[in-house]
mmCIF file of C-alpha atoms in Angstrom:
data_model
loop_
_atom_site.group_PDB
_atom_site.id
_atom_site.type_symbol
_atom_site.label_atom_id
_atom_site.label_comp_id
_atom_site.label_asym_id
_atom_site.label_seq_id
_atom_site.Cartn_x
_atom_site.Cartn_y
_atom_site.Cartn_z
ATOM 1 C CA MET A 25 -0.142 -0.074 -0.044
ATOM 2 C CA ALA A 26 3.169 2.633 0.646
ATOM 3 C CA SER A 27 4.340 2.430 -2.285
ATOM 4 C CA SER A 28 0.894 2.466 -4.241
ATOM 5 C CA ILE A 29 0.604 6.174 -2.371
ATOM 6 C CA GLY A 30 4.772 6.577 -3.155
ATOM 7 C CA SER A 31 3.815 6.197 -6.788
ATOM 8 C CA ARG A 32 0.480 8.333 -6.363
ATOM 9 C CA LEU A 33 2.128 11.457 -4.334
ATOM 10 C CA ARG A 34 5.260 11.031 -7.491
ATOM 11 C CA VAL A 35 2.472 11.336 -10.380
ATOM 12 C CA GLY A 36 1.274 14.376 -8.600
ATOM 13 C CA VAL A 37 3.622 15.991 -8.109
ATOM 14 C CA PHE A 38 5.037 15.841 -11.586
ATOM 15 C CA ARG A 39 1.698 16.807 -12.645
ATOM 16 C CA THR A 40 1.737 20.044 -10.858
ATOM 17 C CA LEU A 41 4.974 20.830 -11.753
ATOM 18 C CA ARG A 42 4.925 20.071 -15.500
ATOM 19 C CA SER A 43 1.319 22.036 -15.308
ATOM 20 C CA CYS A 44 3.114 24.963 -13.277
ATOM 21 C CA LEU A 45 6.037 25.283 -15.924
ATOM 22 C CA ARG A 46 2.798 25.114 -18.807
ATOM 23 C CA GLN A 47 1.309 28.441 -16.890
ATOM 24 C CA GLU A 48 4.740 29.969 -17.210
ATOM 25 C CA THR A 49 4.289 30.198 -12.689
ATOM 26 C CA THR A 50 6.791 30.048 -9.932
ATOM 27 C CA CYS A 51 5.852 26.595 -8.062
ATOM 28 C CA GLN A 52 5.156 26.018 -4.829
ATOM 29 C CA PRO A 53 3.608 23.069 -4.046
ATOM 30 C CA HIS A 54 3.189 21.963 -0.318
ATOM 31 C CA ILE A 55 3.469 18.420 -0.739
ATOM 32 C CA ARG A 56 2.198 15.490 2.714
ATOM 33 C CA SER A 57 4.536 12.942 2.910
ATOM 34 C CA PRO A 58 3.665 9.476 2.742
ATOM 35 C CA MET A 59 6.650 7.913 4.754
ATOM 36 C CA LEU A 60 5.836 9.716 7.636
ATOM 37 C CA LEU A 61 3.858 8.323 10.069
ATOM 38 C CA SER A 62 2.796 12.111 11.586
ATOM 39 C CA PRO A 63 1.099 14.891 10.052
ATOM 40 C CA THR A 64 3.771 16.084 9.220
ATOM 41 C CA THR A 65 4.039 18.503 5.804
ATOM 42 C CA ARG A 66 7.652 18.478 4.081
ATOM 43 C CA SER A 67 7.634 21.406 1.383
ATOM 44 C CA PHE A 68 9.594 22.044 -1.451
ATOM 45 C CA SER A 69 9.644 24.445 -4.233
ATOM 46 C CA ALA A 70 10.325 24.501 -7.721
ATOM 47 C CA SER A 71 11.080 28.730 -8.764
ATOM 48 C CA THR A 72 11.779 28.571 -12.308
ATOM 49 C CA VAL A 73 11.152 31.004 -14.957
ATOM 50 C CA VAL A 74 10.366 29.603 -17.786
ATOM 51 C CA ASN A 75 11.292 30.953 -20.835
ATOM 52 C CA ALA A 76 13.878 32.818 -19.447
ATOM 53 C CA LYS A 77 16.660 33.453 -21.822
ATOM 54 C CA LYS A 78 19.573 32.640 -19.782
ATOM 55 C CA GLU A 79 23.067 34.161 -22.042
ATOM 56 C CA THR A 80 25.710 32.355 -23.318
ATOM 57 C CA VAL A 81 29.328 32.415 -22.082
ATOM 58 C CA THR A 82 32.422 32.274 -23.492
ATOM 59 C CA VAL A 83 34.786 29.758 -21.001
ATOM 60 C CA ASN A 84 38.674 29.610 -22.000
ATOM 61 C CA TYR A 85 40.336 26.705 -20.749
ATOM 62 C CA VAL A 86 44.271 26.376 -20.958
ATOM 63 C CA LEU A 87 45.181 23.190 -20.298
ATOM 64 C CA ARG A 88 48.151 21.137 -18.665
ATOM 65 C CA ASP A 89 49.597 20.988 -21.927
ATOM 66 C CA GLN A 90 49.044 25.059 -22.381
ATOM 67 C CA SER A 91 46.616 24.369 -25.623
ATOM 68 C CA LYS A 92 43.487 26.825 -25.076
ATOM 69 C CA VAL A 93 40.159 25.151 -25.699
ATOM 70 C CA THR A 94 37.301 27.507 -25.775
ATOM 71 C CA VAL A 95 33.555 26.428 -24.766
ATOM 72 C CA LYS A 96 30.604 28.188 -24.987
ATOM 73 C CA THR A 97 27.997 27.112 -22.331
ATOM 74 C CA LYS A 98 24.310 28.537 -20.517
ATOM 75 C CA GLU A 99 25.412 30.842 -16.767
ATOM 76 C CA GLY A 100 24.390 29.498 -14.095
ATOM 77 C CA GLN A 101 27.269 26.148 -14.550
ATOM 78 C CA ASN A 102 29.960 24.886 -13.151
ATOM 79 C CA LEU A 103 32.958 25.091 -14.783
ATOM 80 C CA LEU A 104 33.184 21.538 -13.825
ATOM 81 C CA ASP A 105 30.112 20.459 -15.787
ATOM 82 C CA ILE A 106 31.283 22.444 -18.366
ATOM 83 C CA ALA A 107 34.403 20.453 -19.151
ATOM 84 C CA LEU A 108 32.636 17.225 -18.923
ATOM 85 C CA ASP A 109 29.845 18.221 -20.659
ATOM 86 C CA ASN A 110 32.413 19.268 -23.234
ATOM 87 C CA ASP A 111 34.263 16.463 -23.015
ATOM 88 C CA LEU A 112 37.680 18.074 -21.591
ATOM 89 C CA ASP A 113 40.394 15.791 -21.754
ATOM 90 C CA ILE A 114 41.833 16.430 -19.212
ATOM 91 C CA ASP A 115 43.260 13.472 -16.816
ATOM 92 C CA GLY A 116 41.198 13.279 -12.925
ATOM 93 C CA TYR A 117 39.110 16.099 -13.046
ATOM 94 C CA GLY A 118 36.159 16.490 -11.446
ATOM 95 C CA ALA A 119 36.833 13.027 -9.711
ATOM 96 C CA CYS A 120 34.176 12.929 -6.668
ATOM 97 C CA GLU A 121 31.771 13.946 -9.491
ATOM 98 C CA GLY A 122 31.050 17.518 -7.998
ATOM 99 C CA THR A 123 30.619 16.446 -4.229
ATOM 100 C CA LEU A 124 33.900 18.537 -2.556
ATOM 101 C CA ALA A 125 35.208 15.435 -2.034
ATOM 102 C CA CYS A 126 38.173 16.045 -3.655
ATOM 103 C CA SER A 127 40.630 18.902 -5.189
ATOM 104 C CA THR A 128 40.654 17.426 -8.672
ATOM 105 C CA CYS A 129 38.517 20.003 -10.380
ATOM 106 C CA HIS A 130 40.878 23.426 -9.119
ATOM 107 C CA LEU A 131 41.433 25.426 -11.544
ATOM 108 C CA ILE A 132 43.381 28.715 -11.523
ATOM 109 C CA PHE A 133 41.506 32.372 -12.169
ATOM 110 C CA GLU A 134 42.891 35.597 -13.611
ATOM 111 C CA GLN A 135 42.761 38.214 -11.100
ATOM 112 C CA HIS A 136 39.951 40.575 -12.298
ATOM 113 C CA ILE A 137 37.501 37.288 -12.766
ATOM 114 C CA PHE A 138 38.819 36.104 -9.096
ATOM 115 C CA ASP A 139 38.361 38.811 -7.704
ATOM 116 C CA MET A 140 34.387 39.062 -8.982
ATOM 117 C CA LEU A 141 33.509 35.791 -8.185
ATOM 118 C CA PRO A 142 29.953 36.696 -6.127
ATOM 119 C CA GLU A 143 30.718 33.545 -3.870
ATOM 120 C CA LYS A 144 33.913 33.179 -1.147
ATOM 121 C CA ALA A 145 35.253 29.749 -0.888
ATOM 122 C CA THR A 146 33.301 28.087 2.059
ATOM 123 C CA ASP A 147 35.700 26.736 4.607
ATOM 124 C CA GLU A 148 35.139 22.967 2.996
ATOM 125 C CA GLU A 149 36.101 23.966 -0.040
ATOM 126 C CA LEU A 150 39.185 26.103 1.218
ATOM 127 C CA ASP A 151 39.942 22.909 3.208
ATOM 128 C CA MET A 152 40.425 20.875 0.191
ATOM 129 C CA LEU A 153 42.026 23.454 -1.583
ATOM 130 C CA ASP A 154 44.698 23.428 0.812
ATOM 131 C CA LEU A 155 45.407 19.490 -0.872
ATOM 132 C CA ALA A 156 45.382 20.230 -4.446
ATOM 133 C CA TYR A 157 48.914 20.218 -6.616
ATOM 134 C CA GLY A 158 49.560 24.428 -7.500
ATOM 135 C CA LEU A 159 47.503 25.726 -4.923
ATOM 136 C CA THR A 160 48.023 29.523 -5.825
ATOM 137 C CA ASP A 161 45.593 32.567 -4.312
ATOM 138 C CA LEU A 162 43.362 32.738 -7.136
ATOM 139 C CA SER A 163 42.656 28.724 -6.189
ATOM 140 C CA ARG A 164 39.217 27.930 -7.177
ATOM 141 C CA LEU A 165 37.734 24.792 -7.361
ATOM 142 C CA GLY A 166 35.661 24.349 -10.750
ATOM 143 C CA CYS A 167 32.443 22.703 -9.019
ATOM 144 C CA GLN A 168 32.244 24.938 -7.001
ATOM 145 C CA VAL A 169 32.002 28.430 -9.197
ATOM 146 C CA CYS A 170 29.177 29.433 -11.508
ATOM 147 C CA VAL A 171 29.999 31.605 -14.465
ATOM 148 C CA THR A 172 27.723 34.615 -15.560
ATOM 149 C CA LYS A 173 27.716 37.028 -18.454
ATOM 150 C CA ASP A 174 30.594 39.205 -16.201
ATOM 151 C CA MET A 175 32.345 36.380 -16.637
ATOM 152 C CA ASP A 176 32.057 36.073 -20.536
ATOM 153 C CA GLY A 177 35.455 35.371 -21.938
ATOM 154 C CA LEU A 178 36.974 33.962 -18.120
ATOM 155 C CA THR A 179 40.033 31.930 -18.580
ATOM 156 C CA VAL A 180 41.130 29.819 -16.739
ATOM 157 C CA THR A 181 44.033 27.566 -15.983
ATOM 158 C CA VAL A 182 44.773 23.259 -15.332
ATOM 159 C CA PRO A 183 46.976 22.953 -12.692
ATOM 160 C CA GLU A 184 50.638 20.951 -14.145
ATOM 161 C CA SER A 185 49.403 18.046 -11.537
ATOM 162 C CA VAL A 186 46.448 16.573 -9.300
ATOM 163 C CA SER A 187 46.356 16.120 -6.217
ATOM 164 C CA ASP A 188 43.006 13.417 -5.639
ATOM 165 C CA ALA A 189 42.394 14.355 -2.040
ATOM 166 C CA ARG A 190 40.150 11.053 -1.165
ATOM 167 C CA VAL A 191 43.963 9.099 -1.938
ATOM 168 C CA VAL A 192 46.099 9.743 0.978
#
């Protein structure tokens, strides 16, 4: 019976989300979780502006062999996913798949781009960066930096070697 309730709940949630997306509105459905025995309400929001035009951003990666690869992406993507989505050949890059459990997506930024990054590195990111090879004052983890339209044309450098913080 529980799986039947769960299936109906999932179908209902997806219908609600699909309906909201068609209407181009912000959707914040509240659902009662069948997994909880108490009448607690679990909420989630799917705030989406449909048909919002995301700017295309150009990102330049300087690879370990000093070759330069230019890719185009939509703003809001993180630099790890951009590299993976564009099949950049960077050995060992993104080993933890963006879970902040290694330092293999370590990148070095240009000073003016580093200064404009909207969010500063968290303590968890700084802990991982401490284990990165070739750490500089302009280092960040690619999985933690999302591109904005202001960063169009940015260049990031992949360090000469990789240090996987998961391997001790």
